[in-house]
Short mmCIF file of C-alpha atoms in Angstrom, two decimals:
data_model
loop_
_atom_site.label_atom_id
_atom_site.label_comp_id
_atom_site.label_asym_id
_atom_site.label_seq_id
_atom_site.Cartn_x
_atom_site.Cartn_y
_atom_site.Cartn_z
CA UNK A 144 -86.76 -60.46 25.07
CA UNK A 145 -84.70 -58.08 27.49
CA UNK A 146 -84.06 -54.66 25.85
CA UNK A 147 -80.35 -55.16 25.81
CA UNK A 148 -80.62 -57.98 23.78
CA UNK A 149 -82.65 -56.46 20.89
CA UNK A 150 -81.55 -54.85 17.81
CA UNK A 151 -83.37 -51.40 16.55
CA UNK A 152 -82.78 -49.43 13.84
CA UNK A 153 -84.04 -46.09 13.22
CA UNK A 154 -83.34 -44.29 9.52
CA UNK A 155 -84.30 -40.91 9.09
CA UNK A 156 -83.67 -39.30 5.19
CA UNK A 157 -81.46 -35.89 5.17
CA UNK A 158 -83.75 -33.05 4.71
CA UNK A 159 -86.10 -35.28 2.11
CA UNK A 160 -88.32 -32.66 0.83
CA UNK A 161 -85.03 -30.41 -0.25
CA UNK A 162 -82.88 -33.28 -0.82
CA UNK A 163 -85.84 -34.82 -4.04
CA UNK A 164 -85.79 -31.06 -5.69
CA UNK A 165 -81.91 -31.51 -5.75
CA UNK A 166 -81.68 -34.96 -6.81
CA UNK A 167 -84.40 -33.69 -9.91
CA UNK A 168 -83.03 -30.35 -10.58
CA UNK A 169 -78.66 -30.38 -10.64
CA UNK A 170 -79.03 -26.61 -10.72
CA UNK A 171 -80.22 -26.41 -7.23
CA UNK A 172 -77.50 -28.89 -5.59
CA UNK A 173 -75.08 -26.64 -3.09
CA UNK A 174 -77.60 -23.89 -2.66
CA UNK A 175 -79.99 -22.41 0.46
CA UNK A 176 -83.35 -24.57 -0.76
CA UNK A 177 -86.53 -24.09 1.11
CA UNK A 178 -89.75 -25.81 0.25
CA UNK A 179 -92.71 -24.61 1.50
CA UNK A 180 -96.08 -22.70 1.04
CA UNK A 181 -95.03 -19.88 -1.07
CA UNK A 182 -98.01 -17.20 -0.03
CA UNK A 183 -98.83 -15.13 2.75
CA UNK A 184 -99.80 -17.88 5.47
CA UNK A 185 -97.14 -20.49 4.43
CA UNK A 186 -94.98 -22.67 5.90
CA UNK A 187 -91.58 -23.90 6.11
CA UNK A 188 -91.82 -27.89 4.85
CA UNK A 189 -87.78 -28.74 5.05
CA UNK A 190 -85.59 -27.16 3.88
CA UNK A 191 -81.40 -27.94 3.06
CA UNK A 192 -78.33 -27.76 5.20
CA UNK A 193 -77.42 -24.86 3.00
CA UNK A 194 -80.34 -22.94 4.22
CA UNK A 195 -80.38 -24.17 7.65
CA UNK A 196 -77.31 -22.45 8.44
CA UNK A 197 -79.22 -19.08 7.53
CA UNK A 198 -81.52 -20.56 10.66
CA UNK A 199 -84.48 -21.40 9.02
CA UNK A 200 -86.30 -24.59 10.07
CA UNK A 201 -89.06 -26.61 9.25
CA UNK A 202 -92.79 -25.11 10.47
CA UNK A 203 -91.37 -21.53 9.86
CA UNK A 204 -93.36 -19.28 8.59
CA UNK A 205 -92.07 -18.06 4.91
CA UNK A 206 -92.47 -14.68 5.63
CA UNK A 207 -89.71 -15.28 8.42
CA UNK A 208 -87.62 -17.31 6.66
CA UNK A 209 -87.33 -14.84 3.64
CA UNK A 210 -85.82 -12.28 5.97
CA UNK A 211 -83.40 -14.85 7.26
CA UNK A 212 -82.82 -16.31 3.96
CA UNK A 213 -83.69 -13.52 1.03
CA UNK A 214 -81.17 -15.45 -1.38
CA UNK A 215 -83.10 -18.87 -0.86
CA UNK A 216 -84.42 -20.67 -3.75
CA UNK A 217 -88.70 -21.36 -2.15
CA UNK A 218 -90.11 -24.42 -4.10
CA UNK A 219 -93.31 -25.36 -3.41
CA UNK A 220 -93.99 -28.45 -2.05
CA UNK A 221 -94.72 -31.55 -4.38
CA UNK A 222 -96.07 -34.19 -2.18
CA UNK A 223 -97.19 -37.01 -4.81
CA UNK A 224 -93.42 -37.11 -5.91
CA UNK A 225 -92.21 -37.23 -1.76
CA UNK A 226 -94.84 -39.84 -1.66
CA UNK A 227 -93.61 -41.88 -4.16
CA UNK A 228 -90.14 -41.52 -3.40
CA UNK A 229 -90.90 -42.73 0.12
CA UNK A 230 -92.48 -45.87 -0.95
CA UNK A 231 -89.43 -47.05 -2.63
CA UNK A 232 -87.64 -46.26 0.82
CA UNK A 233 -90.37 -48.17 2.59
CA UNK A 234 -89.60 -51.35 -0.27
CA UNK A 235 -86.30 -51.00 0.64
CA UNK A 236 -87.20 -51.25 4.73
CA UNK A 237 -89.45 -54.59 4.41
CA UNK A 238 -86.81 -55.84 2.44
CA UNK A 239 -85.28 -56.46 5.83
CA UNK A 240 -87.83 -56.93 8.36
CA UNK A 241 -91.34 -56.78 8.16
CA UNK A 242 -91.56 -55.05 11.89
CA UNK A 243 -91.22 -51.52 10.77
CA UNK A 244 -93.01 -48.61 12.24
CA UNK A 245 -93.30 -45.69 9.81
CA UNK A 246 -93.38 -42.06 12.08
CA UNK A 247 -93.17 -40.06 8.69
CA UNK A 248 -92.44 -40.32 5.14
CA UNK A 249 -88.92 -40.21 5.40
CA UNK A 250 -88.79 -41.89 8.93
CA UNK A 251 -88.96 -45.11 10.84
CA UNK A 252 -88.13 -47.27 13.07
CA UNK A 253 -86.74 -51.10 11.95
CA UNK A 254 -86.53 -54.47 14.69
CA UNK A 255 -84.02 -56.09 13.21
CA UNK A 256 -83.25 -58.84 15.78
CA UNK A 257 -84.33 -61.73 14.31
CA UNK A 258 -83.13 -60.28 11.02
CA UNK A 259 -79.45 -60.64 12.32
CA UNK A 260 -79.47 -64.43 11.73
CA UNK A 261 -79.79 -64.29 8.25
CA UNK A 262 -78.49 -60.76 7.35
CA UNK A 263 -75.32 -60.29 9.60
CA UNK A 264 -74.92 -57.74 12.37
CA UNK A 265 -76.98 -54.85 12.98
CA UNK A 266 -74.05 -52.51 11.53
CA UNK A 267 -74.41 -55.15 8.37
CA UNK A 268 -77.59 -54.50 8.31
CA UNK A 269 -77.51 -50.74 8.34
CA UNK A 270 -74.92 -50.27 5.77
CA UNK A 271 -76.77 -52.44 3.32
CA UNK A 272 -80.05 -50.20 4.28
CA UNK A 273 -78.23 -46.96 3.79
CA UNK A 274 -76.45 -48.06 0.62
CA UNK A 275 -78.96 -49.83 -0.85
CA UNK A 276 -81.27 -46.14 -0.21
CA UNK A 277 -79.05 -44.49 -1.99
CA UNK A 278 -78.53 -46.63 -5.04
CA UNK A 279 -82.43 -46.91 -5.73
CA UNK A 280 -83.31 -43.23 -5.00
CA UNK A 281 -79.91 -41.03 -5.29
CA UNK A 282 -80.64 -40.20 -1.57
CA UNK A 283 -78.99 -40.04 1.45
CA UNK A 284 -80.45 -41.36 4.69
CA UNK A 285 -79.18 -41.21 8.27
CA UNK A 286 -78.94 -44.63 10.43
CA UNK A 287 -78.68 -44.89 13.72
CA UNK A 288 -78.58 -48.07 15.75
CA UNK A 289 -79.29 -49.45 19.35
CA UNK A 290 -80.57 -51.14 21.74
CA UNK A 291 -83.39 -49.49 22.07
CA UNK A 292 -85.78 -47.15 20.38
CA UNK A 293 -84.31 -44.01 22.46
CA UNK A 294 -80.33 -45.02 21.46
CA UNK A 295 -81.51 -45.79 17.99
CA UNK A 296 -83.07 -42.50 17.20
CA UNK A 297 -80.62 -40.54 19.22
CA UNK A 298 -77.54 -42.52 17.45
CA UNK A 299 -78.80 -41.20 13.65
CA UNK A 300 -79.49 -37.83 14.91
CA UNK A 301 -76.14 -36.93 16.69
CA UNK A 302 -74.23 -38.16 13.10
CA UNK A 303 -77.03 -36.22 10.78
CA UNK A 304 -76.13 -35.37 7.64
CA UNK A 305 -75.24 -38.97 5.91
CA UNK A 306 -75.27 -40.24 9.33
CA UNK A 307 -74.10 -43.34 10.45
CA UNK A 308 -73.85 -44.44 14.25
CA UNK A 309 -74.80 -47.11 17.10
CA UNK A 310 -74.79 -46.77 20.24
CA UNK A 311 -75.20 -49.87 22.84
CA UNK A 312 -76.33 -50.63 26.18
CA UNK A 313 -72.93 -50.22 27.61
CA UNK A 314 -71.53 -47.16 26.61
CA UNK A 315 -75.00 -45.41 26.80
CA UNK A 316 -75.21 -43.54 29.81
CA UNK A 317 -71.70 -41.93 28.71
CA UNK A 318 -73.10 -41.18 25.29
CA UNK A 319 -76.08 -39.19 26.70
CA UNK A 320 -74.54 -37.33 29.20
CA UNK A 321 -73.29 -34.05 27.85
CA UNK A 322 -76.18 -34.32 25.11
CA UNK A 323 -78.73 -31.28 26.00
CA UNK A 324 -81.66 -32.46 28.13
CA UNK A 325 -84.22 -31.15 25.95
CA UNK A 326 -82.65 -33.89 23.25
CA UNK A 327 -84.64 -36.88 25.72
CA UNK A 328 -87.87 -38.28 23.96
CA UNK A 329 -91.02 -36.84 26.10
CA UNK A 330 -88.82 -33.19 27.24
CA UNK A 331 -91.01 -31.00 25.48
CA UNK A 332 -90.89 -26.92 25.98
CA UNK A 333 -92.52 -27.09 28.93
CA UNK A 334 -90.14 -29.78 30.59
CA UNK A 335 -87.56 -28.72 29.36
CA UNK A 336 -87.91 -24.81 30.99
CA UNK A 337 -89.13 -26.74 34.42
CA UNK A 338 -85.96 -28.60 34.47
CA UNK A 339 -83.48 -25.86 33.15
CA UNK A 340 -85.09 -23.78 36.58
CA UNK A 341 -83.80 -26.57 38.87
CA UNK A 342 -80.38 -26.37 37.46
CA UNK A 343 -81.16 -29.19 35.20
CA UNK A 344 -79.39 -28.71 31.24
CA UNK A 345 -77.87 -32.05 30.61
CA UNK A 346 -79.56 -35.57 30.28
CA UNK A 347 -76.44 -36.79 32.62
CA UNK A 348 -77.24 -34.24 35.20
CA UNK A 349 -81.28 -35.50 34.70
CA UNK A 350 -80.20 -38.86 35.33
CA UNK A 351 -77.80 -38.02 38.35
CA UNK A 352 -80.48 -36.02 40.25
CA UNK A 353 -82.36 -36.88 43.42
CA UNK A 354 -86.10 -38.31 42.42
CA UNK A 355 -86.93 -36.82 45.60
CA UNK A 356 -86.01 -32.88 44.33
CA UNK A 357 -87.61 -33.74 41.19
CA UNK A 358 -90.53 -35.52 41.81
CA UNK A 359 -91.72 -32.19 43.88
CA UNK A 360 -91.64 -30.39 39.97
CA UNK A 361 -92.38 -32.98 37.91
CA UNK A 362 -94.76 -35.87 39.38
CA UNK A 363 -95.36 -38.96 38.13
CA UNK A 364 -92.94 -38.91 35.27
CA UNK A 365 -89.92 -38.86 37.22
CA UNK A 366 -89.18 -42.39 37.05
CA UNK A 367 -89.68 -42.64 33.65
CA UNK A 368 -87.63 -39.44 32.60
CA UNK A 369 -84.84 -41.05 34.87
CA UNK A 370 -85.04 -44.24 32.95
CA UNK A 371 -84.66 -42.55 29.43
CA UNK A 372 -82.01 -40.06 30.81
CA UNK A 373 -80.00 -43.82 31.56
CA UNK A 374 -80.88 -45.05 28.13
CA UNK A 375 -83.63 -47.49 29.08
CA UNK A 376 -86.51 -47.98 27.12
CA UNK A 377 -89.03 -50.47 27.07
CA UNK A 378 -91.02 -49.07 23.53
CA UNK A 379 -91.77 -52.09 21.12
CA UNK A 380 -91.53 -51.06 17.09
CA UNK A 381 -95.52 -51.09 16.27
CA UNK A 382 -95.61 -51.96 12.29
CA UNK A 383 -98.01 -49.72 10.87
CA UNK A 384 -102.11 -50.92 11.28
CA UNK A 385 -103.95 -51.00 8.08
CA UNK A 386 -104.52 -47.42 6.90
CA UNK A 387 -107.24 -45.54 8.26
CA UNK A 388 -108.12 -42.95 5.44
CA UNK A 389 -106.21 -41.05 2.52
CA UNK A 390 -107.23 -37.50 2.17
CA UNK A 391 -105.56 -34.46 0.47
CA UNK A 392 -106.41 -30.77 1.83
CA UNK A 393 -104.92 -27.10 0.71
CA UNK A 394 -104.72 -23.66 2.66
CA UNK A 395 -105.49 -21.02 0.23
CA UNK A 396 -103.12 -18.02 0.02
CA UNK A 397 -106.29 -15.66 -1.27
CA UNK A 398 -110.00 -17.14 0.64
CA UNK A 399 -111.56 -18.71 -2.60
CA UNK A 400 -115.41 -16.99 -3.60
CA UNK A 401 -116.48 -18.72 -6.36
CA UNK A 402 -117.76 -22.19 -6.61
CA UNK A 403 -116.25 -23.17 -9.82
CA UNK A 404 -112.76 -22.83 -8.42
CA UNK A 405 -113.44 -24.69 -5.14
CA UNK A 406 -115.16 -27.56 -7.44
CA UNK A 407 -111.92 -27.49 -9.02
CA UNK A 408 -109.62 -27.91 -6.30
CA UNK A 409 -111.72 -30.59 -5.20
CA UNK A 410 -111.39 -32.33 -8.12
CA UNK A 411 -107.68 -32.73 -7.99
CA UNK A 412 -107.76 -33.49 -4.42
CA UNK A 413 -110.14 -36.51 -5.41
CA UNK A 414 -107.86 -37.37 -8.37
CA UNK A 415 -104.73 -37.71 -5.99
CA UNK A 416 -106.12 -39.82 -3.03
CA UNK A 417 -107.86 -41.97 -5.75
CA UNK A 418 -104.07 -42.34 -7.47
CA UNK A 419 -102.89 -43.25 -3.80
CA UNK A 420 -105.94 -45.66 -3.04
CA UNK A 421 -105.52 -47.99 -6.22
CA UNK A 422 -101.67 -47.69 -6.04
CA UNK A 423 -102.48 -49.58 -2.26
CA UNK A 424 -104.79 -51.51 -3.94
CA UNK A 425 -107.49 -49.66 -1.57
CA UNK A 426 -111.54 -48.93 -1.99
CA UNK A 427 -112.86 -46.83 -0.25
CA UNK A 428 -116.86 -46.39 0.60
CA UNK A 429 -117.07 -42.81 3.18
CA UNK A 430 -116.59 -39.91 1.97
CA UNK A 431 -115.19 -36.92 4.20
CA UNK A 432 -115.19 -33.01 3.09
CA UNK A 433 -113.68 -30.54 5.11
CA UNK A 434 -114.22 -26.78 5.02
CA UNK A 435 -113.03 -23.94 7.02
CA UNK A 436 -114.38 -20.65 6.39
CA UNK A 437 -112.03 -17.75 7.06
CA UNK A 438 -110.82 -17.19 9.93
CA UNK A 439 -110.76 -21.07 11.64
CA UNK A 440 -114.55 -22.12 11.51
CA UNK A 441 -114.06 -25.53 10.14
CA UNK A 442 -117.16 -27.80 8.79
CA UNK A 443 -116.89 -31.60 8.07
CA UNK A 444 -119.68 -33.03 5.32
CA UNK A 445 -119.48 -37.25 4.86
CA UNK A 446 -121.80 -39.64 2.65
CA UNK A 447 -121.14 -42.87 1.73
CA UNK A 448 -120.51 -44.32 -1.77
CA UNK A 449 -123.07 -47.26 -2.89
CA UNK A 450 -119.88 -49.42 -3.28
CA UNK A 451 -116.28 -49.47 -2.56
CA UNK A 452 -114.01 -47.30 -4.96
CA UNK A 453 -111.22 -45.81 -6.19
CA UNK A 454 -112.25 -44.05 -9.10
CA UNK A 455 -111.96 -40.08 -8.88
CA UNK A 456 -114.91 -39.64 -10.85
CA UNK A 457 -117.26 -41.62 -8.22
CA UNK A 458 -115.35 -39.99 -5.89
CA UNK A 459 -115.87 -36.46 -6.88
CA UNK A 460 -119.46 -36.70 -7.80
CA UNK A 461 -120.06 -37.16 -4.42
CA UNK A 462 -118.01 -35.42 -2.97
CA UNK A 463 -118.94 -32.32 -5.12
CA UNK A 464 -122.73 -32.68 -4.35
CA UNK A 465 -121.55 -32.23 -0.15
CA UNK A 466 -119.61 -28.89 -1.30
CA UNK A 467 -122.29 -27.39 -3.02
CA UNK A 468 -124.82 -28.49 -0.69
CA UNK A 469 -123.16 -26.51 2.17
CA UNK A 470 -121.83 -23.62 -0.36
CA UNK A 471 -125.48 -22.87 -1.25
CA UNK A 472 -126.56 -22.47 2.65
CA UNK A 473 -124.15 -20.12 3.56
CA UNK A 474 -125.00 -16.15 3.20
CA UNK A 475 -121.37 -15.35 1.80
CA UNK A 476 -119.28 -18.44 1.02
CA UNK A 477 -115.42 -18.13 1.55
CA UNK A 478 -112.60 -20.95 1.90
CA UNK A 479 -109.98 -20.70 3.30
CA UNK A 480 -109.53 -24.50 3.45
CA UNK A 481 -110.71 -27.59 1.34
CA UNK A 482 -109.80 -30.63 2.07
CA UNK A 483 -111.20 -34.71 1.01
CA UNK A 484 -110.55 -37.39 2.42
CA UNK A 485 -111.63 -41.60 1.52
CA UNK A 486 -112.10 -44.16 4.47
CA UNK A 487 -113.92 -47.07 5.12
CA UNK A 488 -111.64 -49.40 2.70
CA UNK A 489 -112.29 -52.96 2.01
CA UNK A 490 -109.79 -54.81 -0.32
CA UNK A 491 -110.13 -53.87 -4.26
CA UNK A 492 -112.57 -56.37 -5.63
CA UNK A 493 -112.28 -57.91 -9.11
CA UNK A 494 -113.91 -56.64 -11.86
CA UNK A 495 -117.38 -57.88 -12.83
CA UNK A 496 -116.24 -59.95 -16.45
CA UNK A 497 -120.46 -59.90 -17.16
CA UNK A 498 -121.14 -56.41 -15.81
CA UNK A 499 -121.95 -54.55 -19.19
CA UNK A 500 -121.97 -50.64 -17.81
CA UNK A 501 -119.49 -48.76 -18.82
CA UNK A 502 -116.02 -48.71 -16.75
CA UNK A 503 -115.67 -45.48 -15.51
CA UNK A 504 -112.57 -46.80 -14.27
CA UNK A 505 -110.83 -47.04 -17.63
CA UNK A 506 -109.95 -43.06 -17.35
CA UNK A 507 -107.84 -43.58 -14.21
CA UNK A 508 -106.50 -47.00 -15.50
CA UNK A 509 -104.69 -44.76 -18.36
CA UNK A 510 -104.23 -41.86 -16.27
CA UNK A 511 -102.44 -43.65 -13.87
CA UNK A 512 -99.78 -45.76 -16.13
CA UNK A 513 -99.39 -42.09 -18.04
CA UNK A 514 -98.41 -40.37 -14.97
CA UNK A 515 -96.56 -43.19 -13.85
CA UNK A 516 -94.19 -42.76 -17.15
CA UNK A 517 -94.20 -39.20 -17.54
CA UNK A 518 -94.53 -38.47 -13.74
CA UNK A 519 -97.14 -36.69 -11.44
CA UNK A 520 -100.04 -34.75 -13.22
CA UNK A 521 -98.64 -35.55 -16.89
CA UNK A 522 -102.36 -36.10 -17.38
CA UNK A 523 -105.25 -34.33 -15.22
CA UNK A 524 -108.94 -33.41 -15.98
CA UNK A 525 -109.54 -31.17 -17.55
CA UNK A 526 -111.71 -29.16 -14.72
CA UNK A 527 -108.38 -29.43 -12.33
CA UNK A 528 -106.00 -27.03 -14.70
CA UNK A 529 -107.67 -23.98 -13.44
CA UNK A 530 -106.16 -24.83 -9.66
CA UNK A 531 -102.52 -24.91 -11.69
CA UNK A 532 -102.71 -21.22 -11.89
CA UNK A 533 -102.74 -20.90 -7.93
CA UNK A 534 -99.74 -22.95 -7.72
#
């Protein structure tokens, strides 16, 4: 189908991370909220409008933006709540379409083309995305619409926050012009300086300049840079391939010494990618253990389960015979990381009615539908509290 013709979609959620710990806590609605990694080495997440106008941005170190933003209220992050919040936004997306390719939690891009014949317009379609976001989650999302993948994405950002904005194959090349060239998919740092030295700052002057003069700086990728900078872009929306592995991983503010903590830890990383794997109705057989000693030297350890699962129990048994295999041959045993990861999944397989052993199961059965009513780590082992006082 020629480019012009199709219909894409891109949504993009306002500042998700922030924008959950508002919805949850009232209190924190209209102020400078940052989440991120709240010790020495941490890390800007997201944070709000409110605090972005202090100029902190995400993948900030927290030490910088405290001196930009002293007054900021730092939340650390909570990912299985941004997790599950995102799957309701991802209902809401095959709801319409089942060609959606997921680049984040809080981002995709939707082909709605064929979509049009039964739900309207594209603009239909996007105001019944965008409202219906809002109404399930209390959230608001940006939506930008086009042509292409390019116009789509560009479209949502240039209306961000509670954005709301197409832009077509006709009236692209005008919309891009005065837009900064740095704003064009592919321009990264590097691109961008090379260009800005021949004079280049717009993506109309990009577009406008002789291939000739630029190919001498840039190579190959003129043609294609000169394509985008017109608003032409050939990119299909790739749904998502069945996932490849869940894992869960944590940077440690202070290096962690002593077994017993690092078992810990590991045991609430296996509890949360087992939640994840039985909430996709996933079993997994490898699993992957990664450690990095302090400063960066990072060790993977992997075994395989006799059978498929998703019980954190199975999980962590074997997982926790890999740690302490490599904790006892190392001369002084720091973390600085920890990290697990489950792959190799085949389909959840029904329960043996005959089998007589007991279920092992049955703990994350009950687990699960508690912290599904109370919310996220209502209920945890016992041997995971000792990680809460870290948090």
């Amino acid at each position: 189908m020629p480019a012009d013709e199709r219909a894409i979609i891109h949504v993009d959620m306002d500042a998700f991370y922030a924008s959950v710990e508002q919805r949850d806590r009232p209190e924190l609605r209209g102020l400078p909220v940052i989440v991120a990694g709240l010790g020495p080495r941490g890390v800007v997440s997201t944070c709000s409008y409110e605090a972005r106008r202090f100029g902190v941005h995400s993948a900030m170190p927290t030490a910088q933006a405290r001196r930009l933003c002293p007054d900021g209220i730092y939340v650390w992050p909570d990912h299985a709540r941004y997790e599950a919040v995102s799957d309701q936004v991802f209902e809401v997306f095959h709801e319409v379409t089942p060609l959606v390719e997921g680049l984040s939690l809080d981002e995709a891009f939707l082909d709605v083309t064929a979509s049009q014949r039964l739900l309207g317009s594209v603009e239909s379609i996007g105001q019944w995305l965008k409202a219906t976001i809002r109404e399930r989650t209390g959230l608001n999302a940006s939506v930008g619409m086009g042509p292409n993948k390019l116009l789509a994405k560009l479209a949502g950002e240039i209306s961000k926050p509670d954005g709301f904005r197409r832009i077509t194959a006709t009236h692209a090349a005008a919309e891009l012009a005065p837009l900064p060239v740095g704003r064009l998919w592919t321009v990264g740092k590097v691109t961008e300086q090379t260009l800005h030295r021949l004079g280049i700052r717009t993506i109309g002057e990009l577009a406008a300049c002789d291939t000739a003069r630029l190919a001498s700086a840039l190579g190959r990728q003129v043609a294609g840079l000169q394509a985008l900078a017109r608003g032409q872009d050939d990119r299909c929306v790739e749904p998502a391939q069945a996932e490849q592995s869940i894992g869960a991983e944590h940077t440690f503010d202070v290096d962690v010494a002593e077994l017993a903590m690092a078992e810990a830890w590991l045991l609430r990383h296996c509890e949360r990618i087992a939640a994840r794997a039985r909430q996709r109705g996933l079993q997994g057989r490898t699993v992957t253990v990664k450690l990095r000693e302090p400063p960066f030297e990072t060790y993977t350890r992997q075994a395989r389960l006799p059978a498929p699962s998703a019980s954190a129990g199975e999980l962590f048994g074997l997982a926790r015979g890999l740690l302490v295999t490599w904790w006892k041959a190392q001369r002084r045993p720091r973390l600085r990381l920890l990290g697990v990861s489950l792959s190799g999944f085949a389909a959840e397989r029904q329960q043996d009615l005959f089998d007589g052993a007991p279920d092992r199961r049955v703990t994350d059965q009950v687990q699960d539908r508690i912290n599904s009513r109370f919310g996220t780590g209502s209920l945890v082992r016992a041997g995971v509290l000792k990680t809460r006082e870290q948090d």
